[in-house]
XYZ file of C-alpha atoms in Angstrom:
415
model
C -9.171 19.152 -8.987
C -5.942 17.213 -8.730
C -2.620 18.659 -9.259
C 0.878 17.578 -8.821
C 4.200 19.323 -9.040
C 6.724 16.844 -10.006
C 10.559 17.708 -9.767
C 12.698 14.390 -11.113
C 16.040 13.180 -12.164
C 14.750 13.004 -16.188
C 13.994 17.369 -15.334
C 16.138 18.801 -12.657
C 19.772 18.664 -11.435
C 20.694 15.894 -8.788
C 22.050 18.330 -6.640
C 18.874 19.990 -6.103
C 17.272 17.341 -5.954
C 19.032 16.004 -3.077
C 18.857 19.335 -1.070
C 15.155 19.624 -1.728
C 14.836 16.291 -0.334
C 16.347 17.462 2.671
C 13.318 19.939 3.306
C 10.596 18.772 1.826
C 9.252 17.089 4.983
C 6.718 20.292 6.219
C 6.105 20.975 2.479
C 2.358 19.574 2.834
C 2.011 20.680 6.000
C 2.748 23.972 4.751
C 0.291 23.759 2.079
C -2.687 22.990 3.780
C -1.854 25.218 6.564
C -1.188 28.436 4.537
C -3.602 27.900 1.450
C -7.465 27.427 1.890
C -7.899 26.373 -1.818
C -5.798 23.372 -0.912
C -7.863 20.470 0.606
C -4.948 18.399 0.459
C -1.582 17.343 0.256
C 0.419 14.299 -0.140
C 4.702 14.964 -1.050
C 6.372 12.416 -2.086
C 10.523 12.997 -2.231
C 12.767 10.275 -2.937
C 16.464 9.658 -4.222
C 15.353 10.842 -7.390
C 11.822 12.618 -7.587
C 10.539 15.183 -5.186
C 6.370 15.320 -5.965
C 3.500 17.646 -4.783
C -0.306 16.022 -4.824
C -2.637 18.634 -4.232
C -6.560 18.000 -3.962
C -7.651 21.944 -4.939
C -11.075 23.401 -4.416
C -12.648 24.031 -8.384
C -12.750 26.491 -9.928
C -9.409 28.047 -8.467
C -8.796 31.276 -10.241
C -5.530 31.371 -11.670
C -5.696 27.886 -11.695
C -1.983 25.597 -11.775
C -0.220 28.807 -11.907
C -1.887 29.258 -8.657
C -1.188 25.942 -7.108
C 2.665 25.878 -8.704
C 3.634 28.776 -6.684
C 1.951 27.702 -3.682
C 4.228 24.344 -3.915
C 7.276 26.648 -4.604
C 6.344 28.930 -1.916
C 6.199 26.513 1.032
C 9.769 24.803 -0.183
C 11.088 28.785 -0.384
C 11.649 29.394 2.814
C 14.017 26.062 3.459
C 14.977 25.209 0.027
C 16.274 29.590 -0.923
C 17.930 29.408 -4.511
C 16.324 25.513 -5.360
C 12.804 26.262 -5.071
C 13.855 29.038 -8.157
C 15.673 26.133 -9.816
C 12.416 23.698 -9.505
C 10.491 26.879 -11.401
C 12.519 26.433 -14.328
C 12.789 22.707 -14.205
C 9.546 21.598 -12.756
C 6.563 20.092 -14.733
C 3.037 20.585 -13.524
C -0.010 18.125 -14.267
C -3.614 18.634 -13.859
C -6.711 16.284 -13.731
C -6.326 13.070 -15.151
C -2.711 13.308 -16.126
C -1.956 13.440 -12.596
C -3.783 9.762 -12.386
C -1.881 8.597 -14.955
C 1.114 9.905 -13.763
C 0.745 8.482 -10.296
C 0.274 5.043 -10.948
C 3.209 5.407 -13.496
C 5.570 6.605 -10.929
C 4.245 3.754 -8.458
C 4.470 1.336 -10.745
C 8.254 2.289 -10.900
C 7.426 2.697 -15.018
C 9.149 6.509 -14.125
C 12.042 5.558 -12.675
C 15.857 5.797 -13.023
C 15.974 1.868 -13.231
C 12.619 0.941 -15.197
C 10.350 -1.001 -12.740
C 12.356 -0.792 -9.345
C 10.703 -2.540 -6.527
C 11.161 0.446 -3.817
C 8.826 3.320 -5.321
C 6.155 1.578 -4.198
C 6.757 1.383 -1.055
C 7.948 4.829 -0.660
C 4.712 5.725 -2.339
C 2.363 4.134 0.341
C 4.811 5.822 2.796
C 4.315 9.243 1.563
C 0.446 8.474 1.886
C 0.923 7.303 5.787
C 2.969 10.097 6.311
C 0.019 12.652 5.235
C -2.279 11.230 7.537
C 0.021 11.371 10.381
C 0.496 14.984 9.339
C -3.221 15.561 8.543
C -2.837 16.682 5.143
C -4.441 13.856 3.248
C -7.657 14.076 1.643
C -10.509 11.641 0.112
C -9.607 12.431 -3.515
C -5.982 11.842 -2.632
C -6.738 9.016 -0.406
C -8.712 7.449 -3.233
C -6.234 8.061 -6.014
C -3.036 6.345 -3.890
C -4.766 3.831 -2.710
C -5.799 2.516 -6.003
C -2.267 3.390 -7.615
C -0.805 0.371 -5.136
C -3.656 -1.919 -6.466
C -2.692 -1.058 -10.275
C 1.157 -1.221 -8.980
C 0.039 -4.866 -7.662
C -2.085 -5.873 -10.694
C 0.491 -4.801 -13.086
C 3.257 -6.772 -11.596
C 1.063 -9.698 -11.536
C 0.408 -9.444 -15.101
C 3.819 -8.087 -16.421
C 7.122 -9.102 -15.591
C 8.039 -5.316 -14.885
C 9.375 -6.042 -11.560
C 10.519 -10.006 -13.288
C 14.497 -9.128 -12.454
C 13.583 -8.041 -8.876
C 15.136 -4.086 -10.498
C 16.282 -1.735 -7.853
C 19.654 1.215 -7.347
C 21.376 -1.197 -5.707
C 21.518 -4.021 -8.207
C 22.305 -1.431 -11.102
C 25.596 -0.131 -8.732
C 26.049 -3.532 -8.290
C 25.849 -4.667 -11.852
C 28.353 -2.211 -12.810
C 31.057 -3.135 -10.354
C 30.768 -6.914 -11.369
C 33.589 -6.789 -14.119
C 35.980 -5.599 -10.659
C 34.956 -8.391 -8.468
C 36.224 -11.924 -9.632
C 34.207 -13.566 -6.868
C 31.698 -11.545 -4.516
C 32.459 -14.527 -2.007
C 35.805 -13.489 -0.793
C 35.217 -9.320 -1.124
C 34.770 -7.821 1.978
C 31.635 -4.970 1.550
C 30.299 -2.545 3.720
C 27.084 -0.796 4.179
C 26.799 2.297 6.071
C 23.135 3.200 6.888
C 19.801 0.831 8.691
C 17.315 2.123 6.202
C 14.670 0.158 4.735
C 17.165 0.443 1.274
C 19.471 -1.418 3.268
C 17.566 -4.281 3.257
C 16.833 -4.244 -0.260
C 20.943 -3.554 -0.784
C 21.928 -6.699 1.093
C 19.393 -9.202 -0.394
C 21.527 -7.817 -3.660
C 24.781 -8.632 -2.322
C 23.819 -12.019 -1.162
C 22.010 -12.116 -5.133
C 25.800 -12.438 -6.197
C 27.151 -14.790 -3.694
C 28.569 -11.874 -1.240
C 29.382 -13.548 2.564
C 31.676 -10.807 4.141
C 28.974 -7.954 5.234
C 29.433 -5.666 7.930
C 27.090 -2.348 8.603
C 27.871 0.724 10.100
C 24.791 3.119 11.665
C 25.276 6.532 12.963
C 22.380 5.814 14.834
C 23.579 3.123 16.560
C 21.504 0.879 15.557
C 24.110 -1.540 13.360
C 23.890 -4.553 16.177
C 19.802 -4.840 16.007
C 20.246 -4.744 11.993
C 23.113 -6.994 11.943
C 20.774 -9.250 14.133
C 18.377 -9.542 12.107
C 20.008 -9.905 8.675
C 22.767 -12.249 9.975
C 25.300 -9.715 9.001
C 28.589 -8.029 11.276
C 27.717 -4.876 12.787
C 30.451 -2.208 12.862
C 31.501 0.036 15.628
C 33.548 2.396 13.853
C 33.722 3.794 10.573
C 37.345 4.421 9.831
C 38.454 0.614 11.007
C 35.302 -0.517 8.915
C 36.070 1.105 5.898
C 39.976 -0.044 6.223
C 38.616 -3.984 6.363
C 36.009 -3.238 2.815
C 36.779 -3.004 -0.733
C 33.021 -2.010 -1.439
C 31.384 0.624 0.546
C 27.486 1.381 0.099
C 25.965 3.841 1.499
C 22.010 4.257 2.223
C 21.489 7.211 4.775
C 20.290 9.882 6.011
C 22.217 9.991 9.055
C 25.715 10.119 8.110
C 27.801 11.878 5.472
C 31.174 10.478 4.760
C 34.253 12.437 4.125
C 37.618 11.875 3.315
C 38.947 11.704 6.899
C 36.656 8.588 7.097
C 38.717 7.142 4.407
C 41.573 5.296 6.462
C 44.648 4.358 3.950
C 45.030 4.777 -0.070
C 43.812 1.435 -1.064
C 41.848 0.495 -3.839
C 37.891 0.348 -2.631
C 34.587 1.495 -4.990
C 32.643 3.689 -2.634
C 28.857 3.615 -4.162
C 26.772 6.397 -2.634
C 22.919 5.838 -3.366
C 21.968 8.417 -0.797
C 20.194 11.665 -1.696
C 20.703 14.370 -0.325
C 24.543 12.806 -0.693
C 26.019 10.106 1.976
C 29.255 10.966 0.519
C 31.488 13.816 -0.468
C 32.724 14.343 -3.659
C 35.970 14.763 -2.428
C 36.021 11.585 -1.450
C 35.931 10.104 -5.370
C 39.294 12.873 -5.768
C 41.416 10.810 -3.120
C 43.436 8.200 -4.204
C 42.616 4.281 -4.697
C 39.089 5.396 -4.450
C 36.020 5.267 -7.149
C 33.116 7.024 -6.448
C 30.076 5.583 -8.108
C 26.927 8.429 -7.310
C 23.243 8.382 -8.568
C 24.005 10.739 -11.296
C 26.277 8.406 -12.227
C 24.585 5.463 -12.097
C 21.283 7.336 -13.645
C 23.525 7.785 -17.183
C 24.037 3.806 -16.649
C 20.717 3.282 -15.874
C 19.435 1.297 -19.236
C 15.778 1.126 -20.147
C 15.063 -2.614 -19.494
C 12.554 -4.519 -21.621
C 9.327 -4.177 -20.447
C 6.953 -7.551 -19.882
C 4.373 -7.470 -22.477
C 1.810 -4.181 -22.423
C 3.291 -2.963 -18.699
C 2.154 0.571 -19.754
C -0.994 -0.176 -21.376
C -1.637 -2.221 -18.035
C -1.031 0.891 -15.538
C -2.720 2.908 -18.436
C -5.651 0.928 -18.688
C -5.834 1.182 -14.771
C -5.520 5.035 -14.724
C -8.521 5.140 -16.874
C -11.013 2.673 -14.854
C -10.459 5.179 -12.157
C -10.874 8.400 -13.530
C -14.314 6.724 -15.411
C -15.467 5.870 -11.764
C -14.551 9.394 -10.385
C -16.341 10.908 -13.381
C -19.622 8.717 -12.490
C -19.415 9.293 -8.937
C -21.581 11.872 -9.028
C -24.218 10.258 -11.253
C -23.829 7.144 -8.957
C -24.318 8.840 -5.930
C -27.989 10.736 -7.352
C -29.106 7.403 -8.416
C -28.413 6.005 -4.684
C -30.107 8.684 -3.090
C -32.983 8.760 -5.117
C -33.518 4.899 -4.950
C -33.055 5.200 -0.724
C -35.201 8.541 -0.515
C -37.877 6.041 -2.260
C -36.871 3.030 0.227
C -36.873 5.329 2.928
C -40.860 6.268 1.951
C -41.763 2.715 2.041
C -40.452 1.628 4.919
C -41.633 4.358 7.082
C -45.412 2.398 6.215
C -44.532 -0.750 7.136
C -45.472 -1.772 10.826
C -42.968 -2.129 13.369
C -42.700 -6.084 13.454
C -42.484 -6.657 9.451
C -38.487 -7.273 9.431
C -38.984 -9.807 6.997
C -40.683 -7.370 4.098
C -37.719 -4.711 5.383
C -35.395 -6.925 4.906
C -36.749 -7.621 0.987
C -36.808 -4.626 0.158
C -33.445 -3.835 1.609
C -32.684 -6.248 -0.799
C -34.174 -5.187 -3.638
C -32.916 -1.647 -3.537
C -29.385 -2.856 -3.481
C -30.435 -4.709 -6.595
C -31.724 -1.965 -8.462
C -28.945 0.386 -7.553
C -26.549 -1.871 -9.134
C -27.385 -1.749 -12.966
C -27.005 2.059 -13.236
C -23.951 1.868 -11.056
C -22.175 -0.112 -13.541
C -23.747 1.664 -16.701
C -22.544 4.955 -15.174
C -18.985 4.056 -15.237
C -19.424 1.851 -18.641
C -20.990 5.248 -19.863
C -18.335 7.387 -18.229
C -15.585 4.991 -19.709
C -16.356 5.939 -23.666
C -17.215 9.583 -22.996
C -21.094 9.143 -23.093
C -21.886 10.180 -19.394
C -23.496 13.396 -20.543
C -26.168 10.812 -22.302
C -26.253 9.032 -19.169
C -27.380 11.689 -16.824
C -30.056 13.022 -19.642
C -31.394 9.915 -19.417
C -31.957 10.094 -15.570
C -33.472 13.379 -15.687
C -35.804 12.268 -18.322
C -36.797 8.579 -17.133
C -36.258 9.015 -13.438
C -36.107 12.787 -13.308
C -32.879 12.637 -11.342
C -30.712 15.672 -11.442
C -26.964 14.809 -11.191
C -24.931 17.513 -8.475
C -21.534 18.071 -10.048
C -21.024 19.992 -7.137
C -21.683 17.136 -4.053
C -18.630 15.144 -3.131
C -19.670 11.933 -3.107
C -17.002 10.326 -4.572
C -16.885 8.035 -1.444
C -20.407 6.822 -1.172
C -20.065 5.853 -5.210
C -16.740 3.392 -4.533
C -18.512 1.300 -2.132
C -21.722 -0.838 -2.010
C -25.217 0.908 -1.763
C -26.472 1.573 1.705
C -30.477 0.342 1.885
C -29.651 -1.041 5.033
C -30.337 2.334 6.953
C -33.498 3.310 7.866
């Protein structure tokens, strides 16, 4: 069974969002580690969401109750008083609304800015990360994997994604009516991350020249390299030379002895947990913009023409071909348990009749393939399997995972 926690700025408090994200990182390991009904994990945190995949052995008594707590249990130790505010705030999805949900929220359809380009990518990232932690799983593997394809064929189809959306260009979009020409305003951006990328593209969107970075890291003169901008040294004398600061980070915090002199900059923090202290939007000369902030600002966009019937109609296809796996697979094995028979007669040196019937058992595995998941599609795969039992005498195992073997093309070659 699938599951997913999901924590996000439309449910829970941007603070707590922003320390969660701070922690989440062992979450899955956690999991996996500490729960044996959990065969996976995948956690996906970002500046506005923190999520929880879970692939859970079935039937799991107690069920998402079960699996909730589990999520809010390995955050409890790190997260203390937020993992009680994520139990109030929280929503938790099961089955197929977990599909659907997941190619939503990759699709950047859940998003504080309606079809931002970066979800995506910090959806496949989430996935990497789980297999460098060894907490993925073939269910989740499957179900990410085809989210980026529907995130792909939905932008190709839809003009979602048409206005290149994204945090940045919304802070940016506010501050326009203060800058009478982005040429001559001097802006800095504090933080290497792959948002500052996305931030500067942005800036140069509007005709901004003057562009220095700052990294706690230390990595500003590489970046500046290879973005043709003006690394900084130091913050203070940076700050002193910009009228915009940005911040993308989650290196650095800064604070009001960062700020230099009292004159007139917009500081726009799009870091979460925060790159900047509030007290910073108290001193004077200075306005704060924040992602709370900018998520109040954050207008729903028009959508390009059926963008969630698109992602919908994608979340579907999938769960039809999960639902046939099973069916699929039985029809497989039956056809090579039969290959496998007729092979084993044939003499040594008759490659050519192998190879035919090779052939034709790919052939006839094909048909019912597609049926299955036609069948599966309208809610008639209960017919479906009857009618194996009765014409083939197949019995369909609910119970095998062989979700795998279904996705891919028939293997007659063995043998």
């Amino acid at each position: 069974m699938l599951f997913c926690v999901t924590a996000n700025h439309r449910n829970t408090d941007f603070e707590v969002l922003g320390r969660i994200s701070a922690v989440a990182e062992s979450t899955g390991r956690a999991l996996v580690s500490e729960h044996d009904f959990v065969r996976g994990a995948v956690v996906l945190s970002t500046c506005n969401r923190f999520e929880a995949y879970l692939e859970l052995d079935e039937p799991l008594t107690g069920g998402a109750v079960v699996a909730r707590e589990a999520v809010l249990e390995a955050l409890g130790e790190a997260a203390g008083e937020d993992a009680h505010a994520l139990r109030e705030s929280a929503v938790s999805l099961c089955g197929d609304d977990v599909v659907r949900h997941l190619f939503a929220v990759s699709s950047g359809l859940e998003s504080m800015v309606v079809g931002e380009e970066e979800i995506s990518g910090q959806v496949q990232r989430a996935l990497v990360q789980a297999r460098t932690d060894g907490t993925t799983s073939t269910q989740l593997e499957q179900v990410f994997q085809r989210a980026t394809h529907a995130t792909r064929e939905m932008r190709a189809k839809a003009d979602v994604g048409a206005g290149r959306r994204s945090l940045a260009r919304l802070a940016l979009d506010l501050v326009d009516t203060r800058v009478t020409d982005w040429a001559t305003v001097p802006v800095l951006l504090v933080g290497t991350g792959s948002y500052a990328a996305t931030t500067i593209a942005a800036l140069r969107a509007r005709g901004a020249r003057d562009i220095g970075v700052y990294s706690a890291t230390g990595r500003a003169a590489r970046f500046a390299a290879r973005y043709g901008v003006r690394p900084e040294a130091d913050l203070s004398r940076a700050i002193a030379h910009a009228e915009i600061v940005i911040t993308c980070t989650a290196r650095y915090v800064v604070t009001p002895d960062d700020i230099p002199d009292t004159a007139r900059r917009i500081v726009i923090d799009l870091g979460l947990p925060r790159n900047v202290s509030p007290e910073v939007g108290e001193l004077p000369g200075v306005e704060l913009l924040d992602l709370e902030l900018l998520g109040r600002h954050a207008a729903l966009p028009e959508l390009g023409p059926g963008a969630h019937e698109l992602v919908g109609s994608a979340a579907a296809t999938f769960t039809a071909e999960r639902a046939a796996a099973p069916a699929i697979v039985a029809v497989r094995r039956h056809i090579q348990d039969a290959l496998d028979d007729e092979l084993s007669r044939l003499p040594e040196d008759a490659e050519q009749a192998r190879a035919a019937l090779r052939h034709l058992a790919g052939v006839l595995s094909h048909r019912p393939s597609v049926r299955a998941r036609e069948a599966a599609a309208v809610g008639d795969l209960q017919e479906f399997e009857r009618a194996l039992d009765l014409v083939f005498g197949i019995t369909v195992d609910h119970g095998a995972h062989g979700a795998a073997e279904a996705g891919g093309a028939v293997s007659p070659a063995a043998g």
